[in-house]
Each structure stands twice: as C-alpha cells, then as structure tokens.
C-alpha cells in the first residue's frame, strides 16, 4: 500500500468516487456526479491523501486548513473530513495509516489542533480526539416574541439574499472567531460556497453601521417554519434585534427554529417566550470532536496558576514529558523534564499520565481530571488533578461550522 497526496486534477477520478460511495445516495445518475465535480473548487486548498493498492485508490482522507479559537487564542486547525475506504478494502488498516500521515503532515505544517465530525466517536478517540459539545436547536413561536417589539431598540435589521450580504456575514464570523472559545472558520475558498449556492436569506443587525448580529435562514412556506442557522450575535442587543425581526413573521410562519451554542439558554431571551431546545448527539448527527496536535505550540495560552508534570502516552504527535506552568497566567511548556531528574524532584511536582484524548479534553475544557480517570484517558493522582483543574478550567467550546 502506498500513500500519496493528490491535487485538484486527480480528485474527480480518485477520491470523489470513494467519498460519493461512502456519503451520498448512490449509484448517482451521471449528471449528479458531474455536479459534484463542478464543486471541486470548494476543495482546492484541502490536503487530500489516498492509499493505493496496485495503483488503485482504496482509501481517502482530507484535511481542510481552518482556524479555531482555543481559550481566547486563534490557532491553525486541521478540519478532517471525507474519510472513506472502499468496502472491499475496509478493516485492513488503510485509514489508520492515512490518518496518521495526514495528522502528522498537518502538525508539521503548523496546525496546532484538529477537529472533525465522527461517524463513531470511539473510532476517533483512538486517534486522540475527544468529544466536544453539540450545538442545540431551539424551537419557538414568533408570537411569543411580541414583547420585544414594544422596546425601541437602538439598531436596525436588514434582510437580503446571502449572495449580497456574504461579506458582512463572513466578517462577523471572523470577529466571533477572535472572541469565542471553540469557534472555527473555514478557509475562504470553502466558505464562499454559502454565497455561491445562494439558498439562504441573511438578516443582519447593525448599530451605527457596526454589525452586531447575523443569521442565515430559509422559510419552508406559508404557515410553515422559519429555519434559521446559527444565531450569531456580539451580545444581547444583536440577538434581541434578530429576535425582533423573527417576531415580525408572526402572521407568516408557525414556528421558528434556530441553532444555538451548547451553553445557550433561550428561555431567558424574553419574558413569556416558550421554547423547546434539543441537542442530538447520536449517529448520524454525532457531536464534533477535537484534539491537540502540538502541546509545545500552546505555550502562551491564557491559563490558571497550576503547575504540573504530565506524561502523554500512546500518541505519535504529542507523546512525551512536559512540565506545565501557568503561574504567570500564560502557559509555559517545558519539554523532556523527566520527573525525578535533578531539575524536577518527583516529590515536589504533581504528575499525571494522559492519553492524547485526555489531554485534549482538558485543553478544550470539556473534561475534569477525574473524568479522565473514570474514562480510562489517564492516571491522575489527586494532587495532579488539583493542579490540572486550576490550569485548565472547564469551559464550553462552541464549534459553529460543519465541514
Ligand atoms: C470507517 C472507515 C473509514 C474505516 O476505514 P478502514 O480502512 O476500514 O479503517 P482501518 O482498517 O484503518 O481501521 C482503523 C482502526 O479502527 C477500527 N475500525 C475500523 N472500522 C471500525 C468501525 N466501523 N467501528 C469501530 N472501529 C473500527 C479498526 O479495527 C482499526 O483498529 P486498530 O488500528 O486499533 O486495529 C470505513 O469503514 C468507511 O469507509 N466507512 C464508511 C464511511 C465512513 O463512515 N467514514 C467515516 C466518516 S467520519
């Protein structure tokens, strides 16, 4: 088996058929396959690796160069997708080899973290990924928002097709990327598909020409549903302006559905607002997962004042010994400090052993050190747990983009 990186010209013949077989309704009429090929430009900057046996492509995996906010800092992130093996070549280790190569290349190219949407989380946990929280869908009646219209809010809302408002929508996404833990953005060549498909309305809330909220949506029909995507806002005013806009659909649609952050509480948005918020995290709508590809590159990350030695095990990318110190409020990472060596007396430094998934759970703020112990993701004595808990406090990442 040989692993090879392929360029855009080879994708239609090599990777697309494997991915279409795995993820689409097949066999496809010739026209549909042609449509898929036309969309190739939205993958132009992806890194695609294929595994070939006897010059035949049998497995494929791609990485999309994205960016993600981790605890307030924005890092290059490898979004992994399109992972598929020909049915006759499955369970022969092809994807294990491909993913190991893909993530190694991504790490060497400067990607500090990686994220994906798994078909089965346990499959990717063995590749160092940990579950991140799923976004929710809130459903409510626009009639319940009537109270919001009574307030004269200092701002305006404009509505247009996404192809016309794409630039301001993208700019808001970029702004939220800088602010919100877990937020990620697609590269421009991929993101513009939303604009080019032009299948959504865009409502944009502004205060003095500054965009403070935006949401893309579709309407299913009269008396139907206003289906909104992520309700993006810089704060309560932007959100209230968008909700006020939804309220104006009271005689047009029966319900509004919107995607919200995992820690959002829509029942607090307005008095008398009746909401149902659902989170689905089961096949095929599994929650996303993320992993750290380089712990050294996280030096400088805003952290709490913990000091701890960790040994990361069983991982080709982050395995090793590290001394982590957050005393100054920014993470210091020292490599290769063998605990027990003269500079690191075993007695003075609490020490933990972590898998890559366990480490990733702490960095992303989704697991407590005690979770690692009960889930088999690490050995964390009490004193080390205390330090790790202070170093990386719990926090909720909001991954608002699919890929
Ligand atoms: C999932 C899929 C990509 C796996 O590819 P593969 O080439 O068969 O995987 P490998 O043989 O390299 O297996 C890697 C590891 O996962 C295990 N594994 C393989 N398929 C698995 C499955 N369905 N569930 C759980 N574990 C699985 C293997 O035993 C192996 O473990 P090991 O390395 O510890 O021995 C392939 O079955 C496929 O194309 N499925 C349909 C498309 C899909 O779901 N893609 C994933 C999208 S996120």
Short mmCIF file of C-alpha atoms and ligand atoms in Angstrom, two decimals:
data_model
loop_
_atom_site.label_atom_id
_atom_site.label_comp_id
_atom_site.label_asym_id
_atom_site.label_seq_id
_atom_site.Cartn_x
_atom_site.Cartn_y
_atom_site.Cartn_z
CA UNK A 1 0.00 0.00 0.00
CA UNK A 2 1.31 3.44 -0.96
CA UNK A 3 0.07 6.76 0.42
CA UNK A 4 0.11 9.69 -1.95
CA UNK A 5 -1.03 13.29 -1.83
CA UNK A 6 -3.25 14.13 -4.78
CA UNK A 7 -4.02 17.50 -6.31
CA UNK A 8 -7.27 19.01 -7.57
CA UNK A 9 -6.88 17.47 -11.04
CA UNK A 10 -6.82 13.91 -9.68
CA UNK A 11 -9.69 14.24 -7.22
CA UNK A 12 -12.55 13.56 -9.68
CA UNK A 13 -11.07 10.18 -10.66
CA UNK A 14 -9.52 9.06 -7.35
CA UNK A 15 -11.07 10.49 -4.20
CA UNK A 16 -14.56 11.62 -5.31
CA UNK A 17 -15.86 8.14 -6.23
CA UNK A 18 -14.77 6.71 -2.84
CA UNK A 19 -16.30 9.64 -0.94
CA UNK A 20 -19.51 9.59 -3.00
CA UNK A 21 -19.91 5.85 -2.34
CA UNK A 22 -19.46 6.40 1.41
CA UNK A 23 -21.54 9.55 1.92
CA UNK A 24 -24.04 10.05 -0.91
CA UNK A 25 -27.09 8.42 -2.46
CA UNK A 26 -25.53 6.06 -4.99
CA UNK A 27 -25.24 4.95 -7.73
CA UNK A 28 -25.53 8.50 -8.95
CA UNK A 29 -27.02 9.48 -12.26
CA UNK A 30 -24.18 10.78 -14.48
CA UNK A 31 -25.46 14.38 -14.14
CA UNK A 32 -25.15 14.34 -10.35
CA UNK A 33 -21.57 13.10 -10.44
CA UNK A 34 -20.87 15.93 -12.87
CA UNK A 35 -22.38 18.39 -10.34
CA UNK A 36 -20.07 17.03 -7.65
CA UNK A 37 -17.13 17.60 -9.96
CA UNK A 38 -18.20 21.20 -10.53
CA UNK A 39 -17.93 21.74 -6.79
CA UNK A 40 -14.27 20.70 -6.81
CA UNK A 41 -13.15 24.33 -6.44
CA UNK A 42 -14.52 24.33 -2.89
CA UNK A 43 -11.85 21.72 -2.03
CA UNK A 44 -8.97 23.32 -3.88
CA UNK A 45 -6.82 24.07 -0.81
CA UNK A 46 -7.59 20.81 1.01
CA UNK A 47 -4.83 18.30 1.63
CA UNK A 48 -6.11 15.00 0.23
CA UNK A 49 -4.23 11.76 0.73
CA UNK A 50 -5.14 8.48 -0.95
CA UNK A 51 -3.99 4.98 -0.14
CA UNK A 52 -3.32 2.96 -3.29
CA UNK A 53 -3.01 -0.77 -3.71
CA UNK A 54 -1.80 -1.95 -7.13
CA UNK A 55 -2.21 1.66 -8.39
CA UNK A 56 -5.92 1.57 -7.38
CA UNK A 57 -7.15 4.19 -4.85
CA UNK A 58 -8.74 2.25 -1.98
CA UNK A 59 -8.99 4.85 0.82
CA UNK A 60 -9.00 8.62 1.16
CA UNK A 61 -8.83 11.31 3.87
CA UNK A 62 -8.67 15.10 3.63
CA UNK A 63 -7.67 17.98 5.87
CA UNK A 64 -9.13 21.47 5.48
CA UNK A 65 -6.90 24.32 6.69
CA UNK A 66 -9.15 26.08 9.21
CA UNK A 67 -8.66 28.28 12.26
CA UNK A 68 -10.06 27.76 15.75
CA UNK A 69 -10.24 29.75 18.95
CA UNK A 70 -8.89 27.79 21.91
CA UNK A 71 -9.35 29.65 25.20
CA UNK A 72 -9.12 33.05 23.54
CA UNK A 73 -6.24 32.38 21.14
CA UNK A 74 -6.75 31.57 17.46
CA UNK A 75 -4.73 28.65 16.11
CA UNK A 76 -4.41 26.92 12.75
CA UNK A 77 -6.74 23.90 12.91
CA UNK A 78 -6.93 20.89 10.59
CA UNK A 79 -10.57 20.04 9.88
CA UNK A 80 -10.59 16.36 8.92
CA UNK A 81 -13.26 15.11 6.53
CA UNK A 82 -14.04 12.83 3.62
CA UNK A 83 -12.54 9.79 5.37
CA UNK A 84 -13.58 6.69 3.42
CA UNK A 85 -12.33 3.26 2.39
CA UNK A 86 -13.65 1.13 -0.46
CA UNK A 87 -15.94 -1.52 1.09
CA UNK A 88 -13.72 -4.36 -0.14
CA UNK A 89 -10.64 -2.77 1.43
CA UNK A 90 -12.08 -1.95 4.87
CA UNK A 91 -10.54 -3.21 8.12
CA UNK A 92 -7.10 -3.60 6.58
CA UNK A 93 -5.53 -0.64 8.36
CA UNK A 94 -5.72 1.82 5.44
CA UNK A 95 -7.40 4.64 7.32
CA UNK A 96 -5.19 4.18 10.36
CA UNK A 97 -2.17 4.69 8.09
CA UNK A 98 -3.79 7.57 6.19
CA UNK A 99 -4.92 9.49 9.27
CA UNK A 100 -1.57 9.08 10.96
CA UNK A 101 0.16 10.53 7.90
CA UNK A 102 -2.46 13.26 7.42
CA UNK A 103 -2.32 14.47 11.02
CA UNK A 104 1.49 14.32 11.03
CA UNK A 105 1.64 16.48 7.91
CA UNK A 106 -0.95 18.87 9.36
CA UNK A 107 1.05 19.19 12.59
CA UNK A 108 4.29 19.77 10.62
CA UNK A 109 2.51 22.46 8.57
CA UNK A 110 1.71 24.32 11.81
CA UNK A 111 -1.77 23.09 12.72
CA UNK A 112 -1.97 23.11 16.49
CA UNK A 113 -5.38 21.45 16.83
CA UNK A 114 -7.69 19.32 14.71
CA UNK A 115 -11.45 18.77 14.69
CA UNK A 116 -13.92 16.55 12.88
CA UNK A 117 -17.46 15.16 12.92
CA UNK A 118 -17.12 11.44 13.68
CA UNK A 119 -19.27 8.60 12.34
CA UNK A 120 -18.41 6.84 15.62
CA UNK A 121 -16.66 8.74 18.40
CA UNK A 122 -14.81 5.69 19.78
CA UNK A 123 -13.09 5.24 16.40
CA UNK A 124 -11.55 8.72 16.63
CA UNK A 125 -10.90 8.61 20.39
CA UNK A 126 -8.16 6.14 19.49
CA UNK A 127 -6.68 8.82 17.25
CA UNK A 128 -6.51 11.26 20.19
CA UNK A 129 -9.82 13.08 19.68
CA UNK A 130 -12.22 13.95 22.48
CA UNK A 131 -15.94 14.78 22.23
CA UNK A 132 -16.90 18.46 22.10
CA UNK A 133 -20.39 19.66 22.98
CA UNK A 134 -23.05 19.55 20.32
CA UNK A 135 -24.95 22.70 19.35
CA UNK A 136 -28.67 22.87 20.13
CA UNK A 137 -31.79 23.64 18.13
CA UNK A 138 -34.36 25.90 19.75
CA UNK A 139 -37.97 25.97 18.53
CA UNK A 140 -40.45 28.71 19.47
CA UNK A 141 -43.44 30.61 18.16
CA UNK A 142 -42.78 34.09 16.77
CA UNK A 143 -45.96 35.19 18.62
CA UNK A 144 -44.10 34.74 21.94
CA UNK A 145 -41.64 37.47 20.93
CA UNK A 146 -44.26 40.22 20.62
CA UNK A 147 -42.99 41.81 23.85
CA UNK A 148 -39.62 42.50 22.22
CA UNK A 149 -41.26 44.73 19.61
CA UNK A 150 -42.56 47.01 22.38
CA UNK A 151 -38.98 48.14 23.08
CA UNK A 152 -37.47 50.65 20.72
CA UNK A 153 -34.01 49.09 20.34
CA UNK A 154 -31.18 51.32 19.11
CA UNK A 155 -30.33 49.43 15.92
CA UNK A 156 -31.59 48.27 12.54
CA UNK A 157 -32.06 44.96 10.74
CA UNK A 158 -31.59 44.47 7.02
CA UNK A 159 -32.63 41.40 5.02
CA UNK A 160 -31.11 40.31 1.73
CA UNK A 161 -30.02 37.18 -0.09
CA UNK A 162 -26.80 35.67 1.25
CA UNK A 163 -25.01 36.31 -2.06
CA UNK A 164 -25.43 40.05 -1.44
CA UNK A 165 -24.63 40.12 2.28
CA UNK A 166 -21.95 37.41 2.37
CA UNK A 167 -19.05 39.77 3.11
CA UNK A 168 -20.58 41.24 6.24
CA UNK A 169 -21.67 37.77 7.40
CA UNK A 170 -18.15 36.45 6.96
CA UNK A 171 -16.73 39.50 8.76
CA UNK A 172 -18.96 38.80 11.77
CA UNK A 173 -17.83 35.17 11.79
CA UNK A 174 -14.22 36.38 11.85
CA UNK A 175 -14.98 38.73 14.72
CA UNK A 176 -16.61 35.98 16.76
CA UNK A 177 -13.63 33.71 15.98
CA UNK A 178 -11.47 36.10 17.95
CA UNK A 179 -13.89 36.12 20.91
CA UNK A 180 -15.40 32.72 21.43
CA UNK A 181 -13.72 29.52 22.67
CA UNK A 182 -14.18 26.68 20.18
CA UNK A 183 -15.35 28.88 17.32
CA UNK A 184 -13.79 27.90 13.99
CA UNK A 185 -13.82 29.27 10.47
CA UNK A 186 -13.47 27.63 7.09
CA UNK A 187 -10.92 28.87 4.57
CA UNK A 188 -12.34 31.42 2.12
CA UNK A 189 -12.32 29.01 -0.87
CA UNK A 190 -14.66 26.72 1.03
CA UNK A 191 -16.75 29.30 2.88
CA UNK A 192 -17.85 31.04 -0.35
CA UNK A 193 -19.96 28.04 -1.25
CA UNK A 194 -22.68 29.51 1.01
CA UNK A 195 -22.62 32.67 -1.15
CA UNK A 196 -22.45 30.83 -4.47
CA UNK A 197 -25.27 28.38 -3.67
CA UNK A 198 -27.37 31.41 -2.64
CA UNK A 199 -30.04 29.30 -0.96
CA UNK A 200 -30.46 31.42 2.19
CA UNK A 201 -31.76 34.74 3.35
CA UNK A 202 -29.46 36.77 5.56
CA UNK A 203 -30.74 39.07 8.32
CA UNK A 204 -28.08 41.46 9.63
CA UNK A 205 -28.44 43.60 12.76
CA UNK A 206 -26.45 46.82 12.93
CA UNK A 207 -25.85 49.56 15.46
CA UNK A 208 -24.28 52.70 13.98
CA UNK A 209 -23.07 50.71 10.93
CA UNK A 210 -21.41 48.09 13.12
CA UNK A 211 -22.67 44.53 12.55
CA UNK A 212 -23.83 43.17 15.93
CA UNK A 213 -25.76 40.12 14.78
CA UNK A 214 -26.48 37.99 11.72
CA UNK A 215 -28.40 34.87 10.87
CA UNK A 216 -28.96 32.92 7.68
CA UNK A 217 -32.36 31.29 7.27
CA UNK A 218 -34.93 29.76 4.94
CA UNK A 219 -38.72 29.72 5.08
CA UNK A 220 -40.43 26.41 4.37
CA UNK A 221 -43.70 28.01 3.19
CA UNK A 222 -46.77 29.86 4.43
CA UNK A 223 -47.71 28.74 7.96
CA UNK A 224 -44.52 26.69 7.93
CA UNK A 225 -41.18 27.08 9.68
CA UNK A 226 -38.54 29.76 9.58
CA UNK A 227 -35.42 27.60 9.73
CA UNK A 228 -32.52 29.66 10.98
CA UNK A 229 -28.90 28.54 11.22
CA UNK A 230 -26.55 29.81 13.93
CA UNK A 231 -27.93 32.86 15.68
CA UNK A 232 -24.72 34.89 15.70
CA UNK A 233 -24.52 37.99 17.88
CA UNK A 234 -21.85 40.01 19.64
CA UNK A 235 -24.17 40.43 22.66
CA UNK A 236 -27.78 40.69 23.88
CA UNK A 237 -28.60 43.72 21.69
CA UNK A 238 -27.66 41.97 18.44
CA UNK A 239 -29.63 38.90 19.49
CA UNK A 240 -32.68 40.96 20.51
CA UNK A 241 -32.64 42.81 17.17
CA UNK A 242 -32.65 39.48 15.29
CA UNK A 243 -35.40 38.05 17.52
CA UNK A 244 -37.45 41.20 16.95
CA UNK A 245 -37.05 40.56 13.23
CA UNK A 246 -38.31 36.98 13.68
CA UNK A 247 -41.30 38.38 15.66
CA UNK A 248 -42.40 40.22 12.51
CA UNK A 249 -43.13 36.83 10.91
CA UNK A 250 -45.97 36.14 13.36
CA UNK A 251 -48.68 36.05 10.66
CA UNK A 252 -46.46 34.18 8.23
CA UNK A 253 -44.85 31.18 9.96
CA UNK A 254 -46.00 28.94 12.81
CA UNK A 255 -42.58 28.25 14.26
CA UNK A 256 -39.02 29.47 14.26
CA UNK A 257 -36.11 27.05 14.61
CA UNK A 258 -32.58 28.29 15.25
CA UNK A 259 -29.22 26.72 16.00
CA UNK A 260 -27.69 27.87 19.28
CA UNK A 261 -24.45 27.47 21.22
CA UNK A 262 -24.27 24.43 23.54
CA UNK A 263 -24.45 26.65 26.64
CA UNK A 264 -27.20 28.97 25.37
CA UNK A 265 -30.41 29.32 27.44
CA UNK A 266 -33.09 30.53 25.01
CA UNK A 267 -35.78 30.51 27.73
CA UNK A 268 -34.04 33.60 29.16
CA UNK A 269 -34.18 35.61 25.92
CA UNK A 270 -37.63 37.16 26.56
CA UNK A 271 -40.44 37.02 29.08
CA UNK A 272 -43.26 34.65 28.04
CA UNK A 273 -41.06 33.01 25.41
CA UNK A 274 -41.93 29.29 25.32
CA UNK A 275 -39.00 27.25 23.99
CA UNK A 276 -38.02 23.67 23.30
CA UNK A 277 -34.27 23.23 22.99
CA UNK A 278 -32.98 19.92 21.68
CA UNK A 279 -29.49 18.53 21.37
CA UNK A 280 -28.95 15.44 19.26
CA UNK A 281 -25.66 13.65 19.59
CA UNK A 282 -26.17 10.25 18.07
CA UNK A 283 -25.48 8.66 14.70
CA UNK A 284 -25.62 10.25 12.15
CA UNK A 285 -25.69 13.60 13.98
CA UNK A 286 -22.78 12.91 16.30
CA UNK A 287 -21.23 15.78 18.23
CA UNK A 288 -17.90 17.10 16.92
CA UNK A 289 -14.54 16.05 18.34
CA UNK A 290 -11.23 17.86 18.69
CA UNK A 291 -7.64 17.09 19.53
CA UNK A 292 -4.36 18.82 20.29
CA UNK A 293 -1.64 18.20 17.68
CA UNK A 294 1.11 20.17 19.42
CA UNK A 295 1.36 20.92 23.12
CA UNK A 296 4.55 22.97 22.63
CA UNK A 297 2.64 25.35 20.33
CA UNK A 298 0.13 26.04 23.11
CA UNK A 299 2.80 27.89 25.11
CA UNK A 300 1.43 31.32 25.97
CA UNK A 301 -2.19 30.13 26.16
CA UNK A 302 -4.14 32.00 28.87
CA UNK A 303 -4.43 29.57 31.80
CA UNK A 304 -4.86 29.48 35.55
CA UNK A 305 -2.00 29.21 38.04
CA UNK A 306 -1.42 25.41 38.09
CA UNK A 307 1.97 23.68 37.94
CA UNK A 308 2.12 20.03 36.95
CA UNK A 309 4.21 17.45 35.12
CA UNK A 310 2.42 15.36 32.51
CA UNK A 311 3.46 12.36 30.50
CA UNK A 312 1.41 11.99 27.33
CA UNK A 313 1.38 8.40 26.11
CA UNK A 314 0.43 6.31 23.07
CA UNK A 315 0.36 9.07 20.51
CA UNK A 316 2.59 9.81 17.52
CA UNK A 317 2.19 13.60 17.80
CA UNK A 318 2.15 14.75 21.40
CA UNK A 319 3.67 11.83 23.32
CA UNK A 320 6.38 12.91 25.76
CA UNK A 321 7.08 14.51 29.11
CA UNK A 322 6.20 18.09 29.77
CA UNK A 323 6.37 20.46 32.68
CA UNK A 324 3.38 22.79 32.50
CA UNK A 325 3.31 26.01 34.48
CA UNK A 326 0.58 28.63 34.46
CA UNK A 327 1.91 30.70 37.34
CA UNK A 328 2.17 33.91 35.30
CA UNK A 329 -1.28 33.47 33.70
CA UNK A 330 0.21 32.24 30.41
CA UNK A 331 1.07 28.57 29.82
CA UNK A 332 4.75 27.70 29.92
CA UNK A 333 5.65 24.33 28.39
CA UNK A 334 8.99 22.74 29.11
CA UNK A 335 9.82 19.57 27.21
CA UNK A 336 11.57 16.45 28.30
CA UNK A 337 11.66 17.14 32.02
CA UNK A 338 11.84 13.61 33.31
CA UNK A 339 10.11 13.64 36.64
CA UNK A 340 12.61 12.55 39.22
CA UNK A 341 15.51 14.19 37.35
CA UNK A 342 17.60 16.67 39.31
CA UNK A 343 15.69 19.71 37.99
CA UNK A 344 12.31 18.12 38.67
CA UNK A 345 12.30 16.37 42.03
CA UNK A 346 9.50 13.81 41.96
CA UNK A 347 8.38 14.81 45.42
CA UNK A 348 7.70 18.45 44.53
CA UNK A 349 5.77 18.18 41.27
CA UNK A 350 2.39 16.52 40.97
CA UNK A 351 2.49 14.22 37.96
CA UNK A 352 -0.20 12.80 35.67
CA UNK A 353 -0.17 10.35 32.78
CA UNK A 354 -2.55 11.31 29.98
CA UNK A 355 -3.67 9.90 26.64
CA UNK A 356 -3.88 12.42 23.80
CA UNK A 357 -7.69 12.34 24.09
CA UNK A 358 -7.42 13.03 27.83
CA UNK A 359 -5.05 15.94 27.26
CA UNK A 360 -7.38 17.29 24.55
CA UNK A 361 -10.35 17.07 26.93
CA UNK A 362 -8.50 19.25 29.44
CA UNK A 363 -7.27 21.78 26.88
CA UNK A 364 -10.73 22.18 25.33
CA UNK A 365 -12.20 22.49 28.84
CA UNK A 366 -14.72 19.69 28.37
CA UNK A 367 -13.42 17.15 30.91
CA UNK A 368 -12.43 17.32 34.56
CA UNK A 369 -9.24 15.45 35.54
CA UNK A 370 -11.46 12.97 37.42
CA UNK A 371 -13.35 12.27 34.15
CA UNK A 372 -10.06 11.13 32.66
CA UNK A 373 -9.64 8.54 35.39
CA UNK A 374 -13.14 7.07 35.08
CA UNK A 375 -12.97 7.03 31.27
CA UNK A 376 -9.54 5.42 31.03
CA UNK A 377 -7.99 8.54 29.48
CA UNK A 378 -5.29 8.99 32.09
CA UNK A 379 -3.87 8.28 35.53
CA UNK A 380 -4.30 11.44 37.55
CA UNK A 381 -3.45 11.42 41.26
CA UNK A 382 -5.35 13.87 43.44
CA UNK A 383 -2.57 16.46 43.72
CA UNK A 384 -2.09 16.48 39.93
CA UNK A 385 -5.88 16.70 39.42
CA UNK A 386 -5.95 19.83 41.60
CA UNK A 387 -3.20 21.47 39.54
CA UNK A 388 -4.73 20.48 36.18
CA UNK A 389 -8.15 21.73 37.31
CA UNK A 390 -6.68 25.15 38.10
CA UNK A 391 -4.53 25.25 34.98
CA UNK A 392 -7.32 24.38 32.53
CA UNK A 393 -10.68 25.37 33.98
CA UNK A 394 -13.85 23.91 32.48
CA UNK A 395 -15.27 25.97 29.61
CA UNK A 396 -17.74 25.30 26.80
CA UNK A 397 -16.42 25.36 23.24
CA UNK A 398 -18.85 26.48 20.52
CA UNK A 399 -17.98 24.88 17.18
CA UNK A 400 -20.37 26.63 14.81
CA UNK A 401 -19.29 25.28 11.46
CA UNK A 402 -19.77 21.91 9.79
CA UNK A 403 -17.23 20.51 7.33
C1 LIG B 1 -14.85 3.99 8.86
C2 LIG B 1 -13.89 3.64 7.76
C3 LIG B 1 -13.38 4.91 7.12
C4 LIG B 1 -12.73 2.84 8.39
O1 LIG B 1 -11.74 2.61 7.39
P1 LIG B 1 -10.79 1.33 7.44
O2 LIG B 1 -9.76 1.48 6.37
O3 LIG B 1 -11.63 0.11 7.40
O4 LIG B 1 -10.15 1.51 8.88
P2 LIG B 1 -8.86 0.74 9.45
O5 LIG B 1 -8.84 -0.67 8.90
O6 LIG B 1 -7.65 1.57 9.22
O7 LIG B 1 -9.21 0.72 10.98
C5 LIG B 1 -8.62 1.60 11.92
C6 LIG B 1 -9.00 1.12 13.29
O8 LIG B 1 -10.38 1.29 13.53
C7 LIG B 1 -11.04 0.05 13.74
N1 LIG B 1 -12.30 0.15 12.99
C8 LIG B 1 -12.46 0.07 11.67
N2 LIG B 1 -13.76 0.26 11.35
C9 LIG B 1 -14.41 0.45 12.52
C10 LIG B 1 -15.76 0.70 12.85
N3 LIG B 1 -16.72 0.76 11.93
N4 LIG B 1 -16.07 0.87 14.15
C11 LIG B 1 -15.12 0.81 15.11
N5 LIG B 1 -13.82 0.57 14.85
C12 LIG B 1 -13.48 0.38 13.58
C13 LIG B 1 -10.11 -1.00 13.21
O9 LIG B 1 -10.25 -2.20 13.90
C14 LIG B 1 -8.75 -0.37 13.46
O10 LIG B 1 -8.36 -0.50 14.81
P3 LIG B 1 -6.79 -0.72 15.19
O11 LIG B 1 -5.98 0.18 14.30
O12 LIG B 1 -6.72 -0.33 16.63
O13 LIG B 1 -6.55 -2.15 14.90
C15 LIG B 1 -14.58 2.75 6.66
O14 LIG B 1 -15.22 1.68 7.29
C16 LIG B 1 -15.59 3.51 5.81
O15 LIG B 1 -15.27 3.99 4.72
N6 LIG B 1 -16.86 3.64 6.30
C17 LIG B 1 -17.91 4.38 5.57
C18 LIG B 1 -17.66 5.88 5.56
C19 LIG B 1 -17.46 6.49 6.94
O16 LIG B 1 -18.24 6.26 7.85
N7 LIG B 1 -16.39 7.28 7.08
C20 LIG B 1 -16.03 7.95 8.32
C21 LIG B 1 -16.57 9.33 8.31
S1 LIG B 1 -16.19 10.22 9.78
#
